[in-house]
Coordinates of N, CA and C in Angstrom, one line a residue:
Chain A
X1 N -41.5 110.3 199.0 CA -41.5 109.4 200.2 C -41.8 110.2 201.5
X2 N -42.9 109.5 202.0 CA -42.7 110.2 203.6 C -41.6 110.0 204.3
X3 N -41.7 111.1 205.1 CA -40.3 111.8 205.8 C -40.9 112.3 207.8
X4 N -40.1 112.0 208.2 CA -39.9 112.3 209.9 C -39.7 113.6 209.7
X5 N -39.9 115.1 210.2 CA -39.6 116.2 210.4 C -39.7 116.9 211.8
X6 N -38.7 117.6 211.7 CA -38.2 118.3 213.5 C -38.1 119.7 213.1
X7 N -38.8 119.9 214.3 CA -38.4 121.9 214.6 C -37.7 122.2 215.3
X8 N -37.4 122.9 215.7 CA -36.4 123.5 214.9 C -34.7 123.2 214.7
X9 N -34.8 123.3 213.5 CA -33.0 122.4 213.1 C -32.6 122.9 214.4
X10 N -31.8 124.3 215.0 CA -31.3 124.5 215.7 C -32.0 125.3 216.6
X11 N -31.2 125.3 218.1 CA -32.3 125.7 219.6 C -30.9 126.0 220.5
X12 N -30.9 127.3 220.4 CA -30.0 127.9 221.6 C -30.8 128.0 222.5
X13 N -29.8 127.7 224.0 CA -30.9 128.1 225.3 C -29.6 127.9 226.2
X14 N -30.1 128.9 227.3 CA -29.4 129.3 228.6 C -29.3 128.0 229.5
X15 N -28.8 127.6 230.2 CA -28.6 126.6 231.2 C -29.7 126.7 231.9
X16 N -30.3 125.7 232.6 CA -31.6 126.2 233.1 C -33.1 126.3 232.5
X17 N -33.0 126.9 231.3 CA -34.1 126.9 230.9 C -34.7 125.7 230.0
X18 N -36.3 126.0 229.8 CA -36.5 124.1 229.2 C -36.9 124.8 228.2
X19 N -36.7 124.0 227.3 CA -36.9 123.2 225.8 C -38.1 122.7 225.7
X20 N -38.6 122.5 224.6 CA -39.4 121.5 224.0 C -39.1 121.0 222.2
X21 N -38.6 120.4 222.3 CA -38.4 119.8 220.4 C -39.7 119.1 219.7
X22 N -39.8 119.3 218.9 CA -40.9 118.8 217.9 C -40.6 118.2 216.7
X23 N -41.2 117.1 216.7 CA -41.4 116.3 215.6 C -42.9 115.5 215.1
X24 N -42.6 115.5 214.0 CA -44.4 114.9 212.9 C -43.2 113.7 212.5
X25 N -43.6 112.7 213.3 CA -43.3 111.6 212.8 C -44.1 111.1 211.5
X26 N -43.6 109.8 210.4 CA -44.6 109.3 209.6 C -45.8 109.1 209.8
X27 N -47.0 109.6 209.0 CA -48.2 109.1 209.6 C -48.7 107.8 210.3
X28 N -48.5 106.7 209.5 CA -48.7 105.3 209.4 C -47.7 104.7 210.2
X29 N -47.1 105.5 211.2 CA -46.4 104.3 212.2 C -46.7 104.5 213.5
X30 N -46.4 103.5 214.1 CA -46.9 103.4 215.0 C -45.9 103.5 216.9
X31 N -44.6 103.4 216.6 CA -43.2 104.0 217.4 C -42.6 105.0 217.2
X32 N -42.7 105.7 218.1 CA -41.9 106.4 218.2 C -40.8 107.0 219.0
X33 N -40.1 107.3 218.4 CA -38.7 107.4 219.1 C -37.8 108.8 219.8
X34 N -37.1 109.2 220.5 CA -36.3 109.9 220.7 C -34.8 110.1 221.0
X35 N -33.4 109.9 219.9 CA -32.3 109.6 219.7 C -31.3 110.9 220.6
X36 N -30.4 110.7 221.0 CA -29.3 112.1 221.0 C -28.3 111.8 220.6
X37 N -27.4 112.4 220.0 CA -25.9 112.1 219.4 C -24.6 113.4 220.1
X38 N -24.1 113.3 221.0 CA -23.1 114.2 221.3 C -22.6 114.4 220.0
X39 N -22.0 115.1 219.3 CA -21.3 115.7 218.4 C -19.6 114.3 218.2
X40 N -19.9 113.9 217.5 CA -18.8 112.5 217.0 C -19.1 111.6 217.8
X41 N -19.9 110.9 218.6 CA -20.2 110.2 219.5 C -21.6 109.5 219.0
X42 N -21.8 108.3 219.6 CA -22.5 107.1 219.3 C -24.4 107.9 219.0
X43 N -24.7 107.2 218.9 CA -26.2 107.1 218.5 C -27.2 106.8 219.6
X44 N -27.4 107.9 220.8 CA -28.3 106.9 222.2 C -29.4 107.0 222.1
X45 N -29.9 105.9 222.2 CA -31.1 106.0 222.5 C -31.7 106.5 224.4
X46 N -33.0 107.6 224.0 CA -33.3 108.3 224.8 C -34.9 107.4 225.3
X47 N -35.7 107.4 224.3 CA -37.0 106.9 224.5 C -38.1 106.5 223.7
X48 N -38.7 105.4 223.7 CA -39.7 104.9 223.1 C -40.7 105.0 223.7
X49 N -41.8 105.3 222.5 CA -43.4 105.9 222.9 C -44.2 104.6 222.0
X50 N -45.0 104.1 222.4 CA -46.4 103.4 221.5 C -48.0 103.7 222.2
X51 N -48.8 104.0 221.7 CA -50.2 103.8 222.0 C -50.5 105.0 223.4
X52 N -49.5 106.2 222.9 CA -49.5 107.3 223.7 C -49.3 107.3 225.5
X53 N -48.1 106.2 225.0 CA -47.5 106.1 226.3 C -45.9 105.8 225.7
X54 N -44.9 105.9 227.1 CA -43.9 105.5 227.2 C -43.4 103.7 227.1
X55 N -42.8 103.5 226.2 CA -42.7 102.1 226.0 C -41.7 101.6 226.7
X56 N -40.2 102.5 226.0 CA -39.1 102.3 227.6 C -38.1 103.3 227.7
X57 N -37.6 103.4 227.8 CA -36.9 104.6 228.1 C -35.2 104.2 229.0
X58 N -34.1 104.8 228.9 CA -33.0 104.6 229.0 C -32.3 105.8 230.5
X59 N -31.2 105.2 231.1 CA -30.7 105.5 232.1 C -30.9 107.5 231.8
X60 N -30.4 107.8 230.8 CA -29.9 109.1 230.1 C -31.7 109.8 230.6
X61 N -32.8 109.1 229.9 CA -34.0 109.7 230.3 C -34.3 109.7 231.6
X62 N -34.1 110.8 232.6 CA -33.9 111.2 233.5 C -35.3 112.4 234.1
X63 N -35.7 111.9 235.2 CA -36.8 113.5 235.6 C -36.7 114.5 234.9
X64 N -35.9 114.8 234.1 CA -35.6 116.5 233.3 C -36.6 116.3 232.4
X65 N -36.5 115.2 231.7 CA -36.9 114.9 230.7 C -38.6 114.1 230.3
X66 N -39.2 115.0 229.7 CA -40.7 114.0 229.2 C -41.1 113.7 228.0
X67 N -42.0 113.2 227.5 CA -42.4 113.4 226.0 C -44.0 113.0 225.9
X68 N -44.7 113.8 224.8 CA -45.7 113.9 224.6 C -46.3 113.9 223.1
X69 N -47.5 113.2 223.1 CA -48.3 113.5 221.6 C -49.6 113.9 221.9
X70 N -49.4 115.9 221.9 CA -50.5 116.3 222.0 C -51.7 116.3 221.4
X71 N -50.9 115.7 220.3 CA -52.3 115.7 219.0 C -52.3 114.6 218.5
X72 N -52.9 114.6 217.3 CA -52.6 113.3 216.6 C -51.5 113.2 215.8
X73 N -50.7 114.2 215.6 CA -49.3 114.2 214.9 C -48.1 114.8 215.4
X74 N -48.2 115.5 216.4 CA -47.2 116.0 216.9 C -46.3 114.9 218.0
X75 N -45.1 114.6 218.1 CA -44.9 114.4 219.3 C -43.4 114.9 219.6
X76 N -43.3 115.4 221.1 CA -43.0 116.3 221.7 C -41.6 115.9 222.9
X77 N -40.1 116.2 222.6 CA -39.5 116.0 224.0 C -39.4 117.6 225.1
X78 N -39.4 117.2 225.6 CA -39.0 118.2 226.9 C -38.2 118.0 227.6
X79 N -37.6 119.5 227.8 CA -36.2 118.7 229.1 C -36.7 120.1 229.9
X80 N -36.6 119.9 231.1 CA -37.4 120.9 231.8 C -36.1 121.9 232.5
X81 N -34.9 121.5 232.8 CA -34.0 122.6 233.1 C -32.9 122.0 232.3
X82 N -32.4 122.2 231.5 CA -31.6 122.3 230.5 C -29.8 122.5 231.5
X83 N -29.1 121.6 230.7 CA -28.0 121.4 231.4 C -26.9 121.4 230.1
X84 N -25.3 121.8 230.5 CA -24.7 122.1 229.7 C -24.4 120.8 228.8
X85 N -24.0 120.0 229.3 CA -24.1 118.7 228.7 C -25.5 117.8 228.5
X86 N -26.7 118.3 228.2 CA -27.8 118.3 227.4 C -27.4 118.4 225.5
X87 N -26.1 119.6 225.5 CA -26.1 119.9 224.2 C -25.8 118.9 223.3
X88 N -26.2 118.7 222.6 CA -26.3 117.7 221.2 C -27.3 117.3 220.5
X89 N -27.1 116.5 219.5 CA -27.6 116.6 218.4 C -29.5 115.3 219.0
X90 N -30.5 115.9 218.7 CA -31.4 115.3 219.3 C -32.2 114.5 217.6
X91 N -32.3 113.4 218.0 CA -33.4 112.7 216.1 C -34.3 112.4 217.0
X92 N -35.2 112.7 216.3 CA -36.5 111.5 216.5 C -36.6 110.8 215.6
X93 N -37.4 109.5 215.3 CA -37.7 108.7 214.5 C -38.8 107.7 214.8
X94 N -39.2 107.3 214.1 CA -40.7 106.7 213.8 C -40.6 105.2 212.8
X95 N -41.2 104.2 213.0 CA -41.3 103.1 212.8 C -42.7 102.4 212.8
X96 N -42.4 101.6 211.5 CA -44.2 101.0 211.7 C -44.6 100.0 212.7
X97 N -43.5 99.4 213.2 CA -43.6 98.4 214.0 C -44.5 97.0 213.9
X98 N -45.1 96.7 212.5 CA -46.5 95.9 212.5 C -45.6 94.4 212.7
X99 N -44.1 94.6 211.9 CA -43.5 93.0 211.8 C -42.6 92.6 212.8
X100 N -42.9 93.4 213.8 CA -41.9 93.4 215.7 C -41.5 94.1 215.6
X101 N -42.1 95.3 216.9 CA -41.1 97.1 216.3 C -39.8 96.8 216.8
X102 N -38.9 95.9 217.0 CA -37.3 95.8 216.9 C -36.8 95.1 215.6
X103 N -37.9 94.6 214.9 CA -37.6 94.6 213.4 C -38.0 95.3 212.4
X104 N -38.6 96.4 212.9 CA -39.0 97.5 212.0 C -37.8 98.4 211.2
X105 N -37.6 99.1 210.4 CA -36.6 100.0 210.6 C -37.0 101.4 211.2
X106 N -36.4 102.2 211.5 CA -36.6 103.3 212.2 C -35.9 104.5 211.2
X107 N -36.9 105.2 210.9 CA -36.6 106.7 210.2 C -36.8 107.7 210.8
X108 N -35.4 108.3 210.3 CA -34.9 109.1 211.4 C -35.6 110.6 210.5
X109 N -35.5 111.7 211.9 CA -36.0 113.1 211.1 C -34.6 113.6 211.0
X110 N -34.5 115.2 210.3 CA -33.1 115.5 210.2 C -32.4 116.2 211.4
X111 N -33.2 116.2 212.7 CA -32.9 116.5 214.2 C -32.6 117.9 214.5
X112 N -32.6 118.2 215.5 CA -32.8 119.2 216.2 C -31.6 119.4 217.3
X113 N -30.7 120.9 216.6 CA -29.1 121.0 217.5 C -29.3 121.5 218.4
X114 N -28.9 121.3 219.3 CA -29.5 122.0 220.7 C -28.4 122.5 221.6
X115 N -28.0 123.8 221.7 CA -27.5 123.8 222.1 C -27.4 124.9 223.5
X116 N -26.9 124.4 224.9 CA -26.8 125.3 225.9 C -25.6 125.9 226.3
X117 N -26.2 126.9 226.5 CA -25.1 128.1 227.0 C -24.8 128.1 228.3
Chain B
X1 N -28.2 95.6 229.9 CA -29.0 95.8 228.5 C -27.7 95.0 227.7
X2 N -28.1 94.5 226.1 CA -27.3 94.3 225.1 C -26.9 95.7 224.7
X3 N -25.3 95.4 224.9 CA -24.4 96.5 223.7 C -24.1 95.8 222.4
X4 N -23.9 96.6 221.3 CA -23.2 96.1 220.2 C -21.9 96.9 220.5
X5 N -20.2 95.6 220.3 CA -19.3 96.6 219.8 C -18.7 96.3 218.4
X6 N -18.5 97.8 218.0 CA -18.2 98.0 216.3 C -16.8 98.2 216.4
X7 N -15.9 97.4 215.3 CA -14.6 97.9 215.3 C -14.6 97.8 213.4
X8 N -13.6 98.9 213.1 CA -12.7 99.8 214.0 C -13.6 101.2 214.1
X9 N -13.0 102.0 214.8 CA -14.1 103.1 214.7 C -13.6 104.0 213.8
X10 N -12.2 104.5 212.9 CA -12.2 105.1 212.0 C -11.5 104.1 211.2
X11 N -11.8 104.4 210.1 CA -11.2 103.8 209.0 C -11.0 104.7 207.5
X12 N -9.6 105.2 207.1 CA -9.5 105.9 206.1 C -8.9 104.8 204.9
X13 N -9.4 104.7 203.8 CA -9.0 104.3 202.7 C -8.8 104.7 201.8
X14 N -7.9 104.4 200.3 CA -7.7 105.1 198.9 C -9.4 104.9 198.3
X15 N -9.5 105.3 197.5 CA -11.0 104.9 196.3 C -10.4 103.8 195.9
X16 N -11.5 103.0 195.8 CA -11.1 102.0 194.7 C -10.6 100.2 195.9
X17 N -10.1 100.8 197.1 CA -10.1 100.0 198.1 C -11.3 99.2 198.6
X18 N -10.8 98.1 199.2 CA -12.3 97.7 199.9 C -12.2 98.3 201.4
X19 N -13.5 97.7 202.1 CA -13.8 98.4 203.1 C -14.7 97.4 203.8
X20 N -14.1 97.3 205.4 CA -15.0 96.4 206.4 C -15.1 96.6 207.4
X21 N -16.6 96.4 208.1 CA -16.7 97.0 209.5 C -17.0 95.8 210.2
X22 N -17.4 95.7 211.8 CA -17.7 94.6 212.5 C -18.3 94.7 213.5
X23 N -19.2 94.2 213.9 CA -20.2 94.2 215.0 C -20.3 93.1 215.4
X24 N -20.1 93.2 217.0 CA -20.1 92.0 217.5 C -21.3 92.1 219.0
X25 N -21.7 91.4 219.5 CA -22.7 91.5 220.7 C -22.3 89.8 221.5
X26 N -22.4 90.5 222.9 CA -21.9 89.6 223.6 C -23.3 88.6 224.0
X27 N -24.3 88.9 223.5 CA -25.5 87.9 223.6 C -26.1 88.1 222.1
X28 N -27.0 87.0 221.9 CA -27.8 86.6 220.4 C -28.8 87.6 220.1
X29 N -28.4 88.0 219.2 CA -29.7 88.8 218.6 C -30.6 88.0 217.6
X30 N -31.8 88.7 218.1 CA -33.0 88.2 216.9 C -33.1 89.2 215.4
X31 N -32.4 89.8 215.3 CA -32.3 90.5 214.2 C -30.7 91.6 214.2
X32 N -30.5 92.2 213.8 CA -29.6 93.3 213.2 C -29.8 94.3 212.0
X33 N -29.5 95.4 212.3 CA -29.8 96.5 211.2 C -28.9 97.0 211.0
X34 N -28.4 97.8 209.9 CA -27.2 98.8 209.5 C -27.8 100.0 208.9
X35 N -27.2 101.2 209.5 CA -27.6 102.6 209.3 C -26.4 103.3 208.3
X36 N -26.6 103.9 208.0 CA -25.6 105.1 207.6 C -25.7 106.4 207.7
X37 N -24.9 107.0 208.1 CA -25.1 108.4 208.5 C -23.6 109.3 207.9
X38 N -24.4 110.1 206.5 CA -23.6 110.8 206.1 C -23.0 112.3 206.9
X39 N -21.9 112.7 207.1 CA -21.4 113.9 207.8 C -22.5 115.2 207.5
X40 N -22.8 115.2 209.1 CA -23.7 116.3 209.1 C -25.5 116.0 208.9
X41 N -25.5 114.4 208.7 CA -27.3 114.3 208.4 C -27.3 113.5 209.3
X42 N -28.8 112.4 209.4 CA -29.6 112.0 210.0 C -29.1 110.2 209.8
X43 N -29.2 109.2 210.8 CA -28.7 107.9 210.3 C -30.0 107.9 209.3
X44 N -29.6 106.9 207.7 CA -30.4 106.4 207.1 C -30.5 104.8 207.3
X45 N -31.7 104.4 207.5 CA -31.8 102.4 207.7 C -30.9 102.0 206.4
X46 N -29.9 100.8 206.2 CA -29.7 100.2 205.1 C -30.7 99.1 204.9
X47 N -30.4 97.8 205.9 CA -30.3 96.7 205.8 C -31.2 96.1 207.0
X48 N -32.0 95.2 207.1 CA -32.0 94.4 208.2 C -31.4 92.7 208.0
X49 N -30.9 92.4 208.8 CA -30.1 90.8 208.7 C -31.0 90.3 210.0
X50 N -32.1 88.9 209.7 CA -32.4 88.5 210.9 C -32.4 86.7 211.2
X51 N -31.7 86.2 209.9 CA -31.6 84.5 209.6 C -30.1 84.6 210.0
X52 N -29.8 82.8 211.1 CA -28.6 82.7 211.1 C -27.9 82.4 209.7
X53 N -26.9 83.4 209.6 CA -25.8 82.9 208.5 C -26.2 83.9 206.9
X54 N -27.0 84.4 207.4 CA -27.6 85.1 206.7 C -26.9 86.3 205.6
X55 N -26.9 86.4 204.5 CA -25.8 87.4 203.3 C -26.9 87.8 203.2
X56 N -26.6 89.3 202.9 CA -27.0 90.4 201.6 C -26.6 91.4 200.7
X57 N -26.9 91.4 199.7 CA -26.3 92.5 198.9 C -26.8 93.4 198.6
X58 N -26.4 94.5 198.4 CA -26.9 95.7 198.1 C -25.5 96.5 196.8
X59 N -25.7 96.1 196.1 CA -24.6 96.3 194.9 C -23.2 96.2 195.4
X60 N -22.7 97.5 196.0 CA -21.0 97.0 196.6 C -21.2 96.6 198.0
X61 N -21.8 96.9 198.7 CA -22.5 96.6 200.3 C -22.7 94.8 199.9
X62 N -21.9 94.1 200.8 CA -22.2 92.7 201.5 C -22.4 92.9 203.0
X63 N -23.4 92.4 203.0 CA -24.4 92.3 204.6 C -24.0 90.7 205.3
X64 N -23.6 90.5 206.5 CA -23.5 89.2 206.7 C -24.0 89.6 208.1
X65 N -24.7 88.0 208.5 CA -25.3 88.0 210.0 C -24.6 86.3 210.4
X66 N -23.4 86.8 211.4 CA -23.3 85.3 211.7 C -23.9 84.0 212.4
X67 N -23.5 82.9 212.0 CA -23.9 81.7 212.5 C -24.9 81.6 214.3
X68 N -24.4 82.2 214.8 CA -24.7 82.2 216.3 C -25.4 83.2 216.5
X69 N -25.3 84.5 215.6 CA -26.4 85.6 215.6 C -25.6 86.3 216.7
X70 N -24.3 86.6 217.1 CA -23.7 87.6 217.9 C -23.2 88.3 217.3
X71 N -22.9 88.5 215.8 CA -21.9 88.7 215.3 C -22.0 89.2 213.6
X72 N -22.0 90.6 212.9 CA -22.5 91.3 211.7 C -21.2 91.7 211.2
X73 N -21.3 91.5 210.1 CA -20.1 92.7 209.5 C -21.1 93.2 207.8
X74 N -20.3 94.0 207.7 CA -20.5 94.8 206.2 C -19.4 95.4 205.4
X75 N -19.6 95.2 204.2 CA -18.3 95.2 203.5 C -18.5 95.7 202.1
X76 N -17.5 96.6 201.9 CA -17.8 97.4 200.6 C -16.8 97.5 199.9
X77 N -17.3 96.7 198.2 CA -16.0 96.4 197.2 C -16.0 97.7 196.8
X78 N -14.8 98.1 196.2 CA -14.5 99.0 195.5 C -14.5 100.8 196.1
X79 N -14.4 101.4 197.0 CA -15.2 101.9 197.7 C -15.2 103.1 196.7
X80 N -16.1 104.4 197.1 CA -16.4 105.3 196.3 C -15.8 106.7 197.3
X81 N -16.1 107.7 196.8 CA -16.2 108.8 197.7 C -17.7 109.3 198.3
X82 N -18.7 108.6 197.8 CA -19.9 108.7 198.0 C -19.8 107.7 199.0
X83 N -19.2 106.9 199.5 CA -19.5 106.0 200.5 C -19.0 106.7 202.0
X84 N -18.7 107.6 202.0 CA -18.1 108.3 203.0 C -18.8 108.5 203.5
X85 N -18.9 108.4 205.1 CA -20.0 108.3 206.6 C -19.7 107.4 207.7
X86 N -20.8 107.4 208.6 CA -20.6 106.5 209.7 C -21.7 105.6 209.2
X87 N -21.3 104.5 209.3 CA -22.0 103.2 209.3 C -22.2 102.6 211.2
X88 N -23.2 102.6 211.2 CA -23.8 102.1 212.7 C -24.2 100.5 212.6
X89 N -23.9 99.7 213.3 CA -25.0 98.5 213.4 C -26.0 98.7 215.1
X90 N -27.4 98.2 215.0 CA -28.3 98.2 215.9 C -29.1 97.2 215.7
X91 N -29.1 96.5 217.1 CA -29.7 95.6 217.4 C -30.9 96.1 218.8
X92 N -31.7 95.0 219.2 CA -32.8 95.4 220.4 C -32.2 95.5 221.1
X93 N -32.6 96.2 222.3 CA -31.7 95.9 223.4 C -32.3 94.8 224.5
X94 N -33.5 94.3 224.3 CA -33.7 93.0 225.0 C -34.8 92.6 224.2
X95 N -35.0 91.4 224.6 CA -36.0 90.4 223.9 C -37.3 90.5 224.0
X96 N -38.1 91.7 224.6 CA -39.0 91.6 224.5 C -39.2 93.9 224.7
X97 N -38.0 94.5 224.6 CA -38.1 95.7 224.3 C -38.3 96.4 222.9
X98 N -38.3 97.9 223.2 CA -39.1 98.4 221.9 C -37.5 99.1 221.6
X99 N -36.6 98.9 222.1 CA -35.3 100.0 221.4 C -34.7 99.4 221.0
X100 N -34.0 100.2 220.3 CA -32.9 99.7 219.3 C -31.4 100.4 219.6
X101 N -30.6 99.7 219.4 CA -29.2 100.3 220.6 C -28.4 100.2 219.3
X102 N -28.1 101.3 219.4 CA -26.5 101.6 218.5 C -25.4 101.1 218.9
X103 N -24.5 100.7 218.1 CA -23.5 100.0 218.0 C -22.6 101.9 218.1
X104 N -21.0 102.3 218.2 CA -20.5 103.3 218.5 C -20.5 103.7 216.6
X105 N -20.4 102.9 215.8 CA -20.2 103.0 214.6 C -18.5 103.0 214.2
X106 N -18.5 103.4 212.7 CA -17.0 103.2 211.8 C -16.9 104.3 211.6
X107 N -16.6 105.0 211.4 CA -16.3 106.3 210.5 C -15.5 106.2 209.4
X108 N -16.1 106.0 208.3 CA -15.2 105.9 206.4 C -14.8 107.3 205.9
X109 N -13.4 107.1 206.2 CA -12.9 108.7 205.0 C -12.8 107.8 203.7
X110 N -13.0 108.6 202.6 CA -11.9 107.8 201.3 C -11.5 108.9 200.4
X111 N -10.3 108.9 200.4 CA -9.3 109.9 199.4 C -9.2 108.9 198.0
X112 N -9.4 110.2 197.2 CA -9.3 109.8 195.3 C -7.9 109.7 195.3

């Protein structure tokens, strides 16, 4: 079965410095997503992408923060100076979106720990 | 934006007990989904519920979406130790957005 995949599971980084996380969403979909989960804490949503743009995006997506699909499979978050409370658990996920992408389901990749020093 | 809230947020049970979560939203949703997210991985989709009054089953998993569509629960006979995780519900966050908003979830222990 196709699968969402993220690099790297884990990402130490100094306060300050930026990040970029990566993910190969499923081919065949057409949303995509970017989740953060503080460590025992809720499920937020960060940002939706369709048709290589930003769809919508949440209070938490903030100037730090961008995302990109450089290619035809990669897509890309960035947080451009990295803050201590940045650290947590980041998913992306992907959705076909064909039957109303809020009735699609969303698969998740196995995310990327991020954590600042 | 629509919140979902989920009660209770932990819940420990014996095996063999049942097990129920609850999601409630203070405006109507046009659908509802349930995730699970085993300790340490990624939420997996269960279910979507998007008819008023709407049941599903999924062997021990009952899916319900209530009458008015504010209002989900899920409920698991017999429970296992393989049922152990956080169960999320998510709905849109508006009627014509592309996200999906997490409910805070349940967290299921279950001791043999």
């Amino acid at each position: 079965e196709p699968e969402v995949t993220q690099t790297p599971s884990h990402q130490v980084t100094q306060m300050g410095q930026e990040v970029i996380l990566r993910c190969v969403p499923i081919s065949n979909h057409l949303y995509f997503y970017w989740y953060r989960q503080i460590l025992g804490q809720k499920v937020e949503f960060l940002v939706s992408f369709y048709n290589n743009e930003i769809s919508e995006k949440s209070e938490i997506f903030d100037d730090q923060f961008s995302v990109e699909r450089p290619d035809g499979s990669n897509f890309t978050l960035k947080i451009r100076s990295t803050k201590l409370e940045d650290s947590a658990m980041y998913f992306c996920a992907s959705s076909e979106g064909r039957s109303g992408v809020a009735r699609s389901p969303l698969h998740f990749g196995n995310g990327t720990r991020l954590t600042v020093t | 934006g629509q919140q979902v809230m989920q009660i209770p947020q932990y819940q420990h049970v014996q095996e063999g007990e049942d097990f129920t979560t609850y999601c409630n939203s203070s405006t109507t949703l046009s659908n509802i989904q349930w995730y699970k997210q085993r300790p340490g991985g990624h939420p997996v989709f269960l279910i979507q519920l998007v008819k008023s009054g709407e049941v599903k089953k999924q062997k021990r998993l009952t899916f319900q979406f209530g009458e008015a569509k504010k209002n989900s629960s899920l409920h698991i006979t017999a429970t296992q130790t393989t049922d152990v995780g956080t169960y999320f519900c998510a709905g849109p966050g508006n009627q014509a957005g592309t996200a999906l908003i997490f409910g805070k979830g349940t967290t299921l222990s279950v001791s043999s």
